[in-house]
Coordinates of C-alpha atoms and ligand atoms in Angstrom, one line a residue:
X1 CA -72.8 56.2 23.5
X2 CA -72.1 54.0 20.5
X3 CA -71.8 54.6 16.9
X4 CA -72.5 51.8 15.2
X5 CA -73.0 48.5 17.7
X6 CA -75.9 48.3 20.0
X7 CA -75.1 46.5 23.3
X8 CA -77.7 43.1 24.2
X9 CA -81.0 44.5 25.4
X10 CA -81.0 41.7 28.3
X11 CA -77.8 41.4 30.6
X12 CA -75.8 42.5 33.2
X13 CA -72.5 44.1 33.6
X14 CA -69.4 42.2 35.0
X15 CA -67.7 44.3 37.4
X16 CA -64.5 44.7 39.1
X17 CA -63.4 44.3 43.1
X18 CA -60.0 44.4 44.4
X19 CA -58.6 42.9 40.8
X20 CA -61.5 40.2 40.7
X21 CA -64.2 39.9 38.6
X22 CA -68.2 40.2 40.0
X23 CA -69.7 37.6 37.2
X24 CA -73.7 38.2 37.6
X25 CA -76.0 35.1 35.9
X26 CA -76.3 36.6 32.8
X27 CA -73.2 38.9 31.8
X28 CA -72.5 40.6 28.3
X29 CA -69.1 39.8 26.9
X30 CA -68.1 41.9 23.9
X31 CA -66.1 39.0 21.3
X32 CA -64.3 40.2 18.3
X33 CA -64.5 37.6 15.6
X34 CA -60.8 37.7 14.5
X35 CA -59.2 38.2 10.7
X36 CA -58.3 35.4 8.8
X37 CA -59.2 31.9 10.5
X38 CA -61.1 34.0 12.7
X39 CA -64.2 33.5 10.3
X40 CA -64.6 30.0 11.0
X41 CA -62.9 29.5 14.6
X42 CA -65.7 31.9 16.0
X43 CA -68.6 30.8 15.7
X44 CA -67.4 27.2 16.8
X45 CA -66.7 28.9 19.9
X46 CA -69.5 30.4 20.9
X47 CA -71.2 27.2 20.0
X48 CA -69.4 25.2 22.0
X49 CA -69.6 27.7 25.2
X50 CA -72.8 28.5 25.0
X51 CA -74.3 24.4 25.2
X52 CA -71.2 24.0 28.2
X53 CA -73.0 26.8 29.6
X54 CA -76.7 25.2 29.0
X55 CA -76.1 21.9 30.2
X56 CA -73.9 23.1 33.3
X57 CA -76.7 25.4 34.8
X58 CA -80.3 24.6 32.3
X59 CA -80.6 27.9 31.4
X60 CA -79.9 29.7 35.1
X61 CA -76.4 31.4 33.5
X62 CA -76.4 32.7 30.0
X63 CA -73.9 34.5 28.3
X64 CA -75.2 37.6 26.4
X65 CA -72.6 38.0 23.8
X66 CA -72.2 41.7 22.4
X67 CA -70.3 41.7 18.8
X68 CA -67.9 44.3 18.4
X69 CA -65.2 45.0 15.6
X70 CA -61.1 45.6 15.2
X71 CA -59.4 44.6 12.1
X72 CA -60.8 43.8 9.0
X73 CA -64.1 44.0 10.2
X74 CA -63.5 46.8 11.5
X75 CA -63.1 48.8 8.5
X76 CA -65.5 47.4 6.8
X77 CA -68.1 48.4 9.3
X78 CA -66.4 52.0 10.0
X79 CA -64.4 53.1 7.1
X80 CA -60.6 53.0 5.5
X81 CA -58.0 52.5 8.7
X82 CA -60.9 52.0 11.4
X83 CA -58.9 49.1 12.6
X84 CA -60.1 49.8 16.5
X85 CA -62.7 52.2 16.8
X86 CA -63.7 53.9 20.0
X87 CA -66.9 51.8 20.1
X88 CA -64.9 48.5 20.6
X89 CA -62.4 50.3 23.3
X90 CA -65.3 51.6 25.4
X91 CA -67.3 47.7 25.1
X92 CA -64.5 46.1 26.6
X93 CA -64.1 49.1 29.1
X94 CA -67.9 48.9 30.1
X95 CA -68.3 45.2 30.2
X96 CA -64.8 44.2 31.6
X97 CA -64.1 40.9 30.0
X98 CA -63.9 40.4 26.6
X99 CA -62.7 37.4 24.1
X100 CA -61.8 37.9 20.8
X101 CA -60.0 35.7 17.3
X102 CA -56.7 36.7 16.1
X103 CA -55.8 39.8 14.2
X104 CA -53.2 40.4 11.7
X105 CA -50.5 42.4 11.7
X106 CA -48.5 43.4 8.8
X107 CA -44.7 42.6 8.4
X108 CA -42.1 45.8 8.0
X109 CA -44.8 48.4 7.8
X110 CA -48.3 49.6 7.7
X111 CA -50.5 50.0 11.5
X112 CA -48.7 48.9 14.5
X113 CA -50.4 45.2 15.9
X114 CA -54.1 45.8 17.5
X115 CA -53.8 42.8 19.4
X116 CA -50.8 44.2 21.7
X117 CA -52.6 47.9 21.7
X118 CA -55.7 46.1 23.3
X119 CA -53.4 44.7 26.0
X120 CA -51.5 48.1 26.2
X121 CA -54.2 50.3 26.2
X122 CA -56.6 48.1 28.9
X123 CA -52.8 47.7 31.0
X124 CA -53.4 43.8 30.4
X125 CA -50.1 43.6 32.0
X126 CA -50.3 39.1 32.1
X127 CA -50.6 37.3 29.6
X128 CA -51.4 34.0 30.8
X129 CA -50.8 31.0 28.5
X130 CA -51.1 27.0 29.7
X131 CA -49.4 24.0 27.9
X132 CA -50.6 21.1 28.9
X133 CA -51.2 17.9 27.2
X134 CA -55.0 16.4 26.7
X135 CA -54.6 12.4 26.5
X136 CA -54.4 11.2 22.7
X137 CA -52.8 14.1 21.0
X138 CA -50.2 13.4 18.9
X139 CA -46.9 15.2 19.4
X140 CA -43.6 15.1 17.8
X141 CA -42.5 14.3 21.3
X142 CA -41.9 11.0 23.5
X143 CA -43.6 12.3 26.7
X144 CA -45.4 15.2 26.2
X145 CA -47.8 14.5 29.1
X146 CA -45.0 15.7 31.3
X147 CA -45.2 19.2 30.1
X148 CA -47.1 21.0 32.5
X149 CA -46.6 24.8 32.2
X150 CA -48.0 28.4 31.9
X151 CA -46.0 30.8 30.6
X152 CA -46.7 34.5 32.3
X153 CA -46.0 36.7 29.5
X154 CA -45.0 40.5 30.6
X155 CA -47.7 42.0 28.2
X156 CA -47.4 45.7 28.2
X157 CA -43.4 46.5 27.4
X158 CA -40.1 45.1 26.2
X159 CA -39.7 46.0 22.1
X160 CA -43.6 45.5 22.1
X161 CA -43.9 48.9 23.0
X162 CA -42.8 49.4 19.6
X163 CA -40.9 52.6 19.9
X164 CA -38.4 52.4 16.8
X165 CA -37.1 54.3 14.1
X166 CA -36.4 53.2 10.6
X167 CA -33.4 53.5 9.0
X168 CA -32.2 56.6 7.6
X169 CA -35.1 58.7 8.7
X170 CA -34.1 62.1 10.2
X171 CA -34.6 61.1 14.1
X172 CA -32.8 57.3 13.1
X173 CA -29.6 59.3 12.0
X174 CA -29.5 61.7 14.8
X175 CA -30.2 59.1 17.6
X176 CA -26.7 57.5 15.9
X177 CA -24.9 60.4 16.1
X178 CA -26.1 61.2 19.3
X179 CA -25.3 57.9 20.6
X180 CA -22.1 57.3 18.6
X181 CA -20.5 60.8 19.7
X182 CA -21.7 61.4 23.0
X183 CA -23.5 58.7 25.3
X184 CA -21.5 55.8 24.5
X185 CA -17.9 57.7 24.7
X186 CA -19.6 58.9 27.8
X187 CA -20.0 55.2 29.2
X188 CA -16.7 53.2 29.9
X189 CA -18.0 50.3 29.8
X190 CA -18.9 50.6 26.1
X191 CA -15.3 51.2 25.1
X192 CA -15.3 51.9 21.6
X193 CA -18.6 50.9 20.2
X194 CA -20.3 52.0 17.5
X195 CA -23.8 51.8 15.9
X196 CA -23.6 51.4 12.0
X197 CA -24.6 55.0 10.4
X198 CA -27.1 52.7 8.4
X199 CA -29.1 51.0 11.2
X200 CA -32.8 50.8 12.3
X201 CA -33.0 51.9 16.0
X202 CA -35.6 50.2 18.8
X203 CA -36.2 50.9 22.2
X204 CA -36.3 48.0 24.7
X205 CA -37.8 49.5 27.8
X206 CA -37.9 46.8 31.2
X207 CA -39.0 48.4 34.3
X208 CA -39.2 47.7 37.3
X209 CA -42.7 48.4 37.8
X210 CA -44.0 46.2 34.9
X211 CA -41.6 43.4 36.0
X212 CA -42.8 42.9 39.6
X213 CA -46.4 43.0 38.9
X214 CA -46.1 40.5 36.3
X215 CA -43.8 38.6 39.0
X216 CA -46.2 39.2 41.7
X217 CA -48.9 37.6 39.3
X218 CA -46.8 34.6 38.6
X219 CA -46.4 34.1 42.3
X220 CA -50.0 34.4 43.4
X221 CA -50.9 32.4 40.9
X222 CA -48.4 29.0 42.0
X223 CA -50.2 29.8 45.6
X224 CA -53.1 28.4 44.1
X225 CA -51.4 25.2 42.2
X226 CA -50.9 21.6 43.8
X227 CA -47.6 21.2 46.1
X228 CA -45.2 19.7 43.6
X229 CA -45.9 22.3 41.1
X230 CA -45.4 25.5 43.3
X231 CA -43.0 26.5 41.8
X232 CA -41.9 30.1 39.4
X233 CA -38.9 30.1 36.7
X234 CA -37.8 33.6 36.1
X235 CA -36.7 33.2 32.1
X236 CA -34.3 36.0 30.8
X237 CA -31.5 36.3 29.0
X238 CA -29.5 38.3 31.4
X239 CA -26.5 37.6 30.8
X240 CA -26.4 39.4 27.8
X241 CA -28.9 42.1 28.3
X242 CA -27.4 43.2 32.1
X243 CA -29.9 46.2 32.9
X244 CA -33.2 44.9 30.8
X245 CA -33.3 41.0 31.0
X246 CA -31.0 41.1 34.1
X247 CA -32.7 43.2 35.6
X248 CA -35.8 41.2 35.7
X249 CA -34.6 38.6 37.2
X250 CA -33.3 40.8 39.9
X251 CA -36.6 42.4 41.0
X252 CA -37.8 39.1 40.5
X253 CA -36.0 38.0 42.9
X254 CA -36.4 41.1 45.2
X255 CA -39.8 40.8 44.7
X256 CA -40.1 37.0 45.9
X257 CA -38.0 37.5 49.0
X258 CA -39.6 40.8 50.2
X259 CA -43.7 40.6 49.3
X260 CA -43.4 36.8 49.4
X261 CA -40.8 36.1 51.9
X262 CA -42.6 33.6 54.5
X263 CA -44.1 31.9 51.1
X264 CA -41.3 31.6 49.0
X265 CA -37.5 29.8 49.0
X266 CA -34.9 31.1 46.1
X267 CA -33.2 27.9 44.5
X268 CA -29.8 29.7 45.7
X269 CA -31.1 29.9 49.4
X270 CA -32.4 26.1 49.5
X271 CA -28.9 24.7 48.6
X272 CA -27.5 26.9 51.4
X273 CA -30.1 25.4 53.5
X274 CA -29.9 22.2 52.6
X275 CA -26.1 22.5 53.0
X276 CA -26.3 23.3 56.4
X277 CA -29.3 20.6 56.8
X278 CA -26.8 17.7 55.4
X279 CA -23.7 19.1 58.1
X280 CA -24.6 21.3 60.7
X281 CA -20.9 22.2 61.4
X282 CA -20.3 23.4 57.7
X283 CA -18.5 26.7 58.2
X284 CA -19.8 29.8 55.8
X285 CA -17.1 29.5 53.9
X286 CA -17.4 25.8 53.4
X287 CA -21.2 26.3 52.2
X288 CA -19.9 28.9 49.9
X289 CA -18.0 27.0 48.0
X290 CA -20.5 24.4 47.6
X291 CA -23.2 26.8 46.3
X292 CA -20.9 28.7 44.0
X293 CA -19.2 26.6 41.6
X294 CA -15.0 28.1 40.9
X295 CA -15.8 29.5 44.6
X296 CA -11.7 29.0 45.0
X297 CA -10.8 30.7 41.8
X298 CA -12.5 33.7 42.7
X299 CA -10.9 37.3 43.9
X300 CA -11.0 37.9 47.2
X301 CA -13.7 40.4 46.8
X302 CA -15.7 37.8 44.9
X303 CA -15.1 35.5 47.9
X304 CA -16.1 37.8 50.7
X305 CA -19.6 38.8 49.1
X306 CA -20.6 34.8 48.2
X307 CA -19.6 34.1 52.2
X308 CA -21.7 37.6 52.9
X309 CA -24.8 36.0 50.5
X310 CA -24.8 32.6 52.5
X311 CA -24.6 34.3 56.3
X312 CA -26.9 36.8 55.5
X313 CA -29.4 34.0 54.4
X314 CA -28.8 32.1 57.6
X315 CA -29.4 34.7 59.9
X316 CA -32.3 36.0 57.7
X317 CA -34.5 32.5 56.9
X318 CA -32.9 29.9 58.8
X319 CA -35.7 30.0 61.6
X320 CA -38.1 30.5 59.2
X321 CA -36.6 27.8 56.1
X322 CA -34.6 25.7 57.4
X323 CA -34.8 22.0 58.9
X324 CA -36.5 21.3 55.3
X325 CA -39.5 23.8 56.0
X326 CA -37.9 25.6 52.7
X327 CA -39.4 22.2 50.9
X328 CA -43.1 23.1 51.4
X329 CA -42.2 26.8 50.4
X330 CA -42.8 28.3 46.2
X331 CA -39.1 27.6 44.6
X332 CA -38.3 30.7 42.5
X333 CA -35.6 30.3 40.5
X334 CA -34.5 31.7 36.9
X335 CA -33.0 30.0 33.9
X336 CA -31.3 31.7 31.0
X337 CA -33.9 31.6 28.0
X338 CA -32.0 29.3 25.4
X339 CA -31.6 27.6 27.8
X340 CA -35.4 26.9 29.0
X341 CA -36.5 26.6 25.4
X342 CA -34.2 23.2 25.5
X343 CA -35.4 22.4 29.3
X344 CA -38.8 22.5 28.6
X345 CA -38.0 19.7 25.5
X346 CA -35.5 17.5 27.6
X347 CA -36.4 18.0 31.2
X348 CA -40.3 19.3 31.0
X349 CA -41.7 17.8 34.5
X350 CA -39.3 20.1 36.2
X351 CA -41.0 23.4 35.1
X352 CA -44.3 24.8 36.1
X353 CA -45.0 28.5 36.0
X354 CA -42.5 30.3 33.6
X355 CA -42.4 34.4 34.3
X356 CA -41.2 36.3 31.2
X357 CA -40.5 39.5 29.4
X358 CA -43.2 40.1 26.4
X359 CA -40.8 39.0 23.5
X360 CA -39.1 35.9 25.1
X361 CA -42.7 34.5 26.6
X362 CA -44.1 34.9 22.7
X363 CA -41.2 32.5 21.7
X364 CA -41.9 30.1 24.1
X365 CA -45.3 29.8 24.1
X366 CA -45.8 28.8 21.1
X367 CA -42.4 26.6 21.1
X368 CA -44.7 24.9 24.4
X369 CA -47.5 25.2 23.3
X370 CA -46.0 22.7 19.6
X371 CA -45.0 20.4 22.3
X372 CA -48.6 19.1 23.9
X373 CA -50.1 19.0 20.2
X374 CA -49.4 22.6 17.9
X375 CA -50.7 26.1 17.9
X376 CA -54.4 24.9 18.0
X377 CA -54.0 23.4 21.4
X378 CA -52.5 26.8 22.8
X379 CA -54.9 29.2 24.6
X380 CA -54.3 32.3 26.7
X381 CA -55.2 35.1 28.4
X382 CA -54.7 38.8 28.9
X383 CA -55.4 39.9 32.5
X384 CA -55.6 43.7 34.0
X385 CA -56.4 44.5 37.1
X386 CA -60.2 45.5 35.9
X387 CA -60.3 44.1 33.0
X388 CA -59.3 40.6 30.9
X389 CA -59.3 39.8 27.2
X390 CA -59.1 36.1 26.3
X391 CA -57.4 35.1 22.9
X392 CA -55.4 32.2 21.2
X393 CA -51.6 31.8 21.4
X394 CA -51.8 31.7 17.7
X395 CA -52.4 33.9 14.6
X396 CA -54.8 34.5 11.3
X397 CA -53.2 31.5 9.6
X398 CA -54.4 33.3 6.5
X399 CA -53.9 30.0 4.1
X400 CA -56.8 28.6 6.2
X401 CA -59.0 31.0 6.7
X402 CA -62.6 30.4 5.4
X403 CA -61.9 26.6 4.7
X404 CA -64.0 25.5 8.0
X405 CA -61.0 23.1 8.6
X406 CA -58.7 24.9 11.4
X407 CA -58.5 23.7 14.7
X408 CA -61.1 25.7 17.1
X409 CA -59.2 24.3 20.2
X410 CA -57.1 27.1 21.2
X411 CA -59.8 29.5 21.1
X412 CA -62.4 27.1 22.9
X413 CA -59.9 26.9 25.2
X414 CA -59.3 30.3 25.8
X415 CA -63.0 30.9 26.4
X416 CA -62.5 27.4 29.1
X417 CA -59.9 30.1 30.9
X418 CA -62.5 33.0 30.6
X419 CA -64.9 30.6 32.2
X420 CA -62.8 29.3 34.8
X421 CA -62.0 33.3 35.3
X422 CA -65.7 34.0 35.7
X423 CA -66.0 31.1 38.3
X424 CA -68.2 28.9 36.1
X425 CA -66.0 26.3 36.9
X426 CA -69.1 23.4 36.0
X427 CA -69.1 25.0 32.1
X428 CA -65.3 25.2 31.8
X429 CA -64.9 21.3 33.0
X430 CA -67.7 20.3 30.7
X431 CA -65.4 21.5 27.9
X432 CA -62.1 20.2 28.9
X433 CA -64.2 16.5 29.4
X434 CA -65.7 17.6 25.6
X435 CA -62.2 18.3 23.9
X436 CA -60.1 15.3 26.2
X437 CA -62.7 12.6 24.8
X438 CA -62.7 13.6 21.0
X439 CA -59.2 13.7 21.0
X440 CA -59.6 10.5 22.5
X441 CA -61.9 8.8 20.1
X442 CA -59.9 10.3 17.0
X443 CA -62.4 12.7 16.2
X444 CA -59.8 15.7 15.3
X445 CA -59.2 18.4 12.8
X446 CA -56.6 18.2 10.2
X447 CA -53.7 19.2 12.4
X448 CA -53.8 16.6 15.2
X449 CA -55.4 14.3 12.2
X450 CA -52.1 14.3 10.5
X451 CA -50.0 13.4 13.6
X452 CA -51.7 10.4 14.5
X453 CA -51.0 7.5 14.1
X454 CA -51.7 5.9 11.8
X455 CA -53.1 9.6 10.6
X456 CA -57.0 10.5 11.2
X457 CA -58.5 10.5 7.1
X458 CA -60.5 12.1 6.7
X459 CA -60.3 15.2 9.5
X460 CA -63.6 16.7 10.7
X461 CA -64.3 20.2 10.1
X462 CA -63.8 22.9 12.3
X463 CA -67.4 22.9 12.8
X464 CA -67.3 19.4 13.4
X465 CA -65.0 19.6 15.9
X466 CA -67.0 22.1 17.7
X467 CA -70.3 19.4 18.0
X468 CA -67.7 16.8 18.7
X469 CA -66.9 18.4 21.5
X470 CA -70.5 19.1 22.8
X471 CA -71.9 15.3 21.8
X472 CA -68.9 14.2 24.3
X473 CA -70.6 16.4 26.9
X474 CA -73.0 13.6 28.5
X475 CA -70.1 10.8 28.2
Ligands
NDP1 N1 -52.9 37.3 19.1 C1 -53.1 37.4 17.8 O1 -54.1 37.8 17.2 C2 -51.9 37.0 16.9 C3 -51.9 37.5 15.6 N2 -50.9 37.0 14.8 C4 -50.9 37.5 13.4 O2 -51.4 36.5 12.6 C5 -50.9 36.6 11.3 C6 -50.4 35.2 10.8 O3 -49.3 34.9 11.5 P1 -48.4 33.5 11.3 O4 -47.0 33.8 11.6 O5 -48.8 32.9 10.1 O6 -48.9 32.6 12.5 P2 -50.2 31.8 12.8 O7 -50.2 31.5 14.2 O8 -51.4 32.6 12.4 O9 -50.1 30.5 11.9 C7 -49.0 29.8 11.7 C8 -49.3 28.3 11.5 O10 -49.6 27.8 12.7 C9 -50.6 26.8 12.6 N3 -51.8 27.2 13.2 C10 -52.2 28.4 13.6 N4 -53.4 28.4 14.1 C11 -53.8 27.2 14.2 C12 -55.0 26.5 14.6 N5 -56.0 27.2 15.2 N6 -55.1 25.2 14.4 C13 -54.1 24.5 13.9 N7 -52.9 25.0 13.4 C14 -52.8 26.4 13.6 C15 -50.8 26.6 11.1 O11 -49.8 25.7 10.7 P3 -50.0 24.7 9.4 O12 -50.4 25.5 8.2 O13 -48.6 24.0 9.3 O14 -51.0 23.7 9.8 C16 -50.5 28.0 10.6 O15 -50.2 28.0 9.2 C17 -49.9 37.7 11.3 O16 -50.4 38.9 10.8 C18 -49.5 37.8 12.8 O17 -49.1 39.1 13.1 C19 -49.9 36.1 15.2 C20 -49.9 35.6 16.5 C21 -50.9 36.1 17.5
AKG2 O1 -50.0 40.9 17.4 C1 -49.4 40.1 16.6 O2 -49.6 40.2 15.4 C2 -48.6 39.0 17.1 C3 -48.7 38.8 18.6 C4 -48.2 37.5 19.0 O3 -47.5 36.8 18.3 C5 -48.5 37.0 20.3 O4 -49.0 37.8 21.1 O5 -48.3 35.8 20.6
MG3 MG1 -46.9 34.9 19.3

């Protein structure tokens, strides 16, 4: 069945029930090691979750890890351009869950990046990424305790699904021409545009079906969170891009008020409520012009469908929403994406699960994820509906690579989340206790050693952080 890897001779498969994971005692995950820093990050890793996994359960769980190879490694194991051989694809198709290092990409040209075909090809349709701040790391920020987020990244479309053509290739130049003298003359709207003759062309492709599922993760997942931070920001720039970006919020929206309807309030519908709450005799119009600010400048037309959005909502949720119940419900509401990437810096303890398109939730993940201590405190998550691949917000960081001095965190903590996935909660808390308390007691790699203050000299290893980590296990 395999060409050149062997699966572990002891172990059981992890299967798949209505989109959850059956984790027997002793499953085989398939890692790939990662290009780059992936050398050295590794083997921290499995270091670190193996022990968590020792001293939560003296030896009645065991991981039975199962190498496999994209990448670098990859073709040096199968041959020139063997970046993600067939072996690896059916691994993580047999076995389910998988974690893996980060994987280069090249920049203008050459293969097309293996970390988004994993997610693409296994429909890995969330990408799950938390920022939240462990006590003692240094951040350029004043409170960065109050960031508390997970960005839900759309995974599996958006420009990711890299359909573009370079300039001045044959299908470039007639895509122009086609566009130029027929579908935008053919469009109103467009007036007179024009794409330059000398352009590269790409494809941004939002539909529907990948925007509500993402959605409908985000929204099953604040279910599960504390009261006060139910709540799911749909970030788009919408504004600009009407029937992509807009259009996400939209079925965001449509989604949260149709699947989620007795769970969820819209931030539009709880000022109409509360409106009503504060003065019961408000007329429609009267609410209207609160919720909509320039409600008097407005055409008629304009007029009559803002009084038609506040009666309708009313009739529709008033029984259901109003007198304050709308407080206990999941806010949804949506923020333009420059926007959030300045919330999230001046007004972080108002945000808590931020739903995105693939290209704006890689921004602001790592723009979070700097804010609770840098790209080695960022881990994340790729989740299907039968299968999940853990890996780090972060890349190769080639200049590091093979120094045993990069951060292991986001990678540890990525295999935390693929713990806490498995339901081995006991393992995944031992970890978090493990990285909290050598943060804590300054034992830090050179990243978080630099930021502190007065600055950590001289940093531990990568490696070191690693037994750090486990020798804060029994604190
Ligand atoms: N999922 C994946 O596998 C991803 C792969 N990539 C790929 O990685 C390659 C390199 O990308 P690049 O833009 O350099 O981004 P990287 O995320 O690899 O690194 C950028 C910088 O971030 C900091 N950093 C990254 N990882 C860590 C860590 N574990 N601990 C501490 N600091 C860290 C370092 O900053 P400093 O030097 O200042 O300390 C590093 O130089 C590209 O080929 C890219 O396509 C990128 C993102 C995700
Ligand atoms: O695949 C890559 O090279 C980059 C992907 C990336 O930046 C991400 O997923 O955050
Ligand atoms: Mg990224």
């Amino acid at each position: 069945m395999y060409e050149k890897i062997k699966p572990p001779t002891t172990g059981s498969k992890i299967t798949f029930q209505d989109g959850k994971p059956i984790v027997p005692d002793d499953p085989i995950i398939p890692f790939i090691r990662g290009d780059g820093t992936g050398v050295d990050i590794w083997p921290a890793t499995e270091k670190v979750i193996n022990a968590a996994v020792e001293t939560a359960y003296g030896g009645k769980r065991k991981i039975n890890w199962f190498r496999i190879f994209a990448g670098d490694e990859a073709c040096e194991v199968y041959g020139t351009y063997q970046y993600l051989p067939q072996d690896t694809l059916t691994a993580i198709s047999e076995y389910g869950i998988a974690i893996k290092g980060p994987l280069t990409t090249p920049i203008g040209g050459g293969i097309r990046s293996l970390n988004v075909a994993l997610r693409q090809i296994f429909e890995l349709y969330a990408c799950v990424r938390p920022c939240r701040y462990y006590q003692g790391t240094p951040s350029p920020h004043k409170n960065p305790d109050k960031l508390d987020v997970i960005v839900y990244r759309e995974n599996t479309e958006d420009i990711y699904l890299g359909i573009e053509w370079r300039e001045g290739t044959e299908i470039a130049d007639k895509l122009i021409h086609y566009l130029n003298e027929t579908l935008i003359p053919a469009t109103p709207e467009h007036g007179k545009k024009q794409i330059r003759l000398d352009s590269g062309i790409g494809v941004k492709p939002i539909s529907k079906t990948g925007s509500q599922r993402l959605v409908r993760r985000a929204i099953e997942h604040a279910l599960r969170l504390p009261k006060h931070k139910q709540k799911v920001t749909l970030v788009h720039k919408g504004n600009i891009m009407k029937y992509t970006e807009g259009a996400f919020r939209d079925w965001g929206y449509e989604l949260a008020t149709s699947e989620f309807r007795d769970e969820c309030v819209t931030e539009r519908e709880s000022w109409i409520l509360s409106n009503k709450e504060k003065n019961p005799d408000l007329t429609i119009e009267e609410n209207a012009q609160q919720v909509e600010p320039g409600y008097n400048a407005l055409t008629a037309e304009k007029k009559a469908e803002i009084c038609a959005e506040v009666k309708e909502v009313l009739d529709q949720i008033w029984a259901t929403h109003g007198e304050g119940k709308w407080k206990d419900k999941i806010m949804v509401d949506d923020r333009i994406a420059d926007s959030i990437f300045q919330q999230i810096q001046t007004r972080p303890d108002e945000y808590s699960i931020l739903a995105t398109m693939n290209l704006n939730g890689d921004y602001l993940s790592d723009a979070a994820a700097a804010i609770v201590g840098g790209l080695g405190m960022g881990p994340g998550a790729n989740i299907g509906d039968t299968c999940a691949i853990f890996e780090a917000t972060h890349g190769t960081a080639p200049k590091h690579a093979g120094l045993d001095r990069i951060n292991p965190g986001s990678v540890i903590l990525s295999g935390v989340m693929m713990l806490e996935y498995m339901g081995w909660q006991e393992a995944a808390d031992l970890i978090k206790k493990g990285i909290g308390a050598a943060i804590s007691n300054r034992e830090v790699t050179y990243d978080l050693a630099r930021l502190m203050d007065p600055p950590v000299s001289p940093p531990l290893k990568c490696s070191e952080f690693a037994q750090a980590i486990i020798n804060h296990f029994k604190d």
